[in-house]
Amino acid sequence: MVEKTTFTVDTKCYHCGDDLPAKPYNADDKAFCCLGCKGVYQILTKHHLSNYYAYNDVPGQTQKKTPQHFDYLEDEGIAAGLIDYKDEKVTVITLFIPAIHCSSCIWLLEHLHKINPAIFQSRIDFLKKQVAVTFKNQEISLREVVELLEAIGYEPLISLQDVVKKQQSDHSERHLMTKIAVAGFCFGNVMLLSFPDYFGLTSFEQNFKYFFGYINLAFSIPVLLYSARDYFISAWTNAKRGILNLDFPLALGIAVMFIRSAAEIITNTGAGFVDTLCSLVFFLLIGRWMQQRTYHYLSFERDYRSYFPVAVTLIKNGAEQPLPLNELQTGDRILIRSNEIIPADAILLKGEAKIDFSFVTGESLPVEKVLGEVVYAGGRQLTGAIELEVIKPVSQSYLTQLWNNEAFSGKRDTIKTFSDTASKYFSIVLLGVAFCAGFYWIGSDINKAVASFTAVLIIACPCALALSSPFTLAAVLSIFDKNKFYLKNTAVIEELARIDTIVFDKTGTITNPEAEAYELRGDLTAAEKQMVSDLARNSGHPLSRELVKALNIPPIYPVDHYMEKVGRGISGWVNGQEIKMGSAAFLGLDLSERGSVVHLVICDRYAGYFLSKQDWRPGFKQLALKLAKTKDLHLLSGDHDHDKQLLTPFFPRAQQLHFRQSPQDKLDYITALQSAGSKVMMFGDGLNDAGALRKSDLGIAVTDNINNFSPGCDAILDGAAFQKIPQFLKQAKDAVRVIHMSFVISVLYNVVGLFFAVQGLLSPLMAAILMPMSTVTIILFTSLTARYYAHKNKLL
């Protein structure tokens, strides 16, 4: 019997998992998609860090990117704004690294000292995607540390906003956790000391009973004055403005519980409600922590400074030197390399400028500039290096003025939640019932009147109501997170349920940036595809870039006699053969053209053509048709209307498709919709959408990489989850339904408690049972029901 041997062929990069090209890069019998991934593997192997690949399959990030220039980190002024601490020997800096995503990342970044011993230590904050690096500044510079991180595939994200903002840690979450710890500690001890009262141990020494009562009262003081402090401040602040928010009945219930407990313990007439007080505050703080949960590694309040580089390359006396962006002045001559951002309005002095303004204007096609023409800030240079002369400082550039437009930066009204609405009526009803119970008994028994009055305020304290929204919305937030939909806070979910009008941007939002923009009509051999790819690689035109990306072939042949006619076509000799690509007129062909067609001629032989095809995001057609049944759909695009006919079937009314829209036009359109009573949700992706995103009731930034720059917004949607928008809307409506149902459950518990409270029969044991029981019921009900609806909506 002959044993068969099966050979497997690698189709994925060993480092990052991307598809391998036709001719992969190999090292140690392992295949890589690019030289960058191969280089990272070789660095790790050289320093005996190969275990990086042992913890996770393909843990690395793709290295197919433009090399970065970090020479600006040599500038002491810039470095001083970034570092956390520095003395004569040691420097400490915290860097944000978007590529951190798994245990292999943590292992590698905490072993940087093995690659360079000058790095003393490195510590990872996984949730915030940050690494704190401590290094010996006499042996390695900040620039070398950053370049080392880039070399192993963990390039830090450093923007102007990192330097401008003061590096102050937000201690609010830490303070909240401390308050929870204090309340939890006191709650546990009070429960332990209250067991004799719970079980009615008559043989219990009376002196110990009083002693334990005073200890319980002592435990309640830090809970009252520290853990519950924010509820009293909020209730008082809002009451002065005539607003009864949910914190008012909570603070009132906590205060009454403490006062009555202190009176009973001091007068030896009862055990008080200290255990109920501590448990109430403990669970309320947990609910607040759930409500404040957010994503540390995402920024929803970005501005133009996040988009701009920290420094630029200044040309002075023929020499290049880094210059902090805030020191850039009118008349300075700067060098902008390929794929770099133009930070200020300037005049083109040298080089061929092909600028991608899609992020600023929404126009999908690059703009070509001639010498002496003004180039506005915010564009990205696509091919080669250019030299510019600054005509306006950064603070006065078109992009900065666009962002600082008062209409763009204005704050919208706070999102109204169900808890805010219900609390107004709840507080009035609660006080009414309490006073009625007190007045009913005051004529016959003053003690019973006080007992019933305080008992109503204690048992009807809206603990369950206060917890229903946070736990429901936190569960939904977690579900959205798993589906790559990241919300700024839990209140956004309730606003999402109210939306009736949806406005889409086009370029980068509903278009698929990863799709091939052109398809080949014709037969080409592998050798001919190689030559076409090598020729197209020399051009910065979008078609050329798409061809190179689609063919995915490493360069082999140099190009001789290369020529490019702007807007017409390119030609050159590759491997001894003349190749021409472009319009029919450029190639001398007598052919009628429809749409964007690029013809191909090889050695005077017509070899076919590339046909433009606009590709939308996966599922966009089904999504638009489904949303149109219940929502009013609109399109606002800064692009030209060449895709209007393609988009018309997706939108119910053609007059709601608007093209050539400036940022101000988009903002005005959103304002007009809101004036007509619509609840508007805007989907956008660029700075040209910033004003509209802010003005809309809900602004959602769509991105194919959540770590890339996105304008200020209420939520960030990963492009991979774009087709799930109807499911997200349905889940939000279901979440509000769960909150309403949990409110009914909490009211039922209150009715049971009020039955005893109005009669003055509420005992500490009954309160200790009812309140935790209602809390646990609400937590279980909201969490389980939210997950049930998630399964129903196919989000789990």
CSV table of C-alpha atoms in Angstrom, one decimal, residues 475 478-479 482 731 782-792 796:
chain,number,residue,atom,x,y,z
A,475,ALA,CA,-26.1,45.3,26.8
A,478,SER,CA,-21.9,45.5,23.8
A,479,ILE,CA,-24.0,43.9,21.0
A,482,LYS,CA,-19.4,43.0,18.4
A,731,GLN,CA,-32.3,46.7,17.8
A,782,THR,CA,-32.9,43.7,30.7
A,783,SER,CA,-29.8,41.8,30.0
A,784,LEU,CA,-31.5,38.6,28.8
A,785,THR,CA,-34.3,40.4,26.9
A,786,ALA,CA,-31.7,42.6,25.1
A,787,ARG,CA,-29.8,39.5,24.0
A,788,TYR,CA,-33.1,37.8,22.9
A,789,TYR,CA,-33.8,40.7,20.6
A,790,ALA,CA,-30.2,40.7,19.3
A,791,HIS,CA,-30.6,37.0,18.3
A,792,LYS,CA,-34.0,37.9,16.7
A,796,LEU,CA,-25.7,37.6,17.7
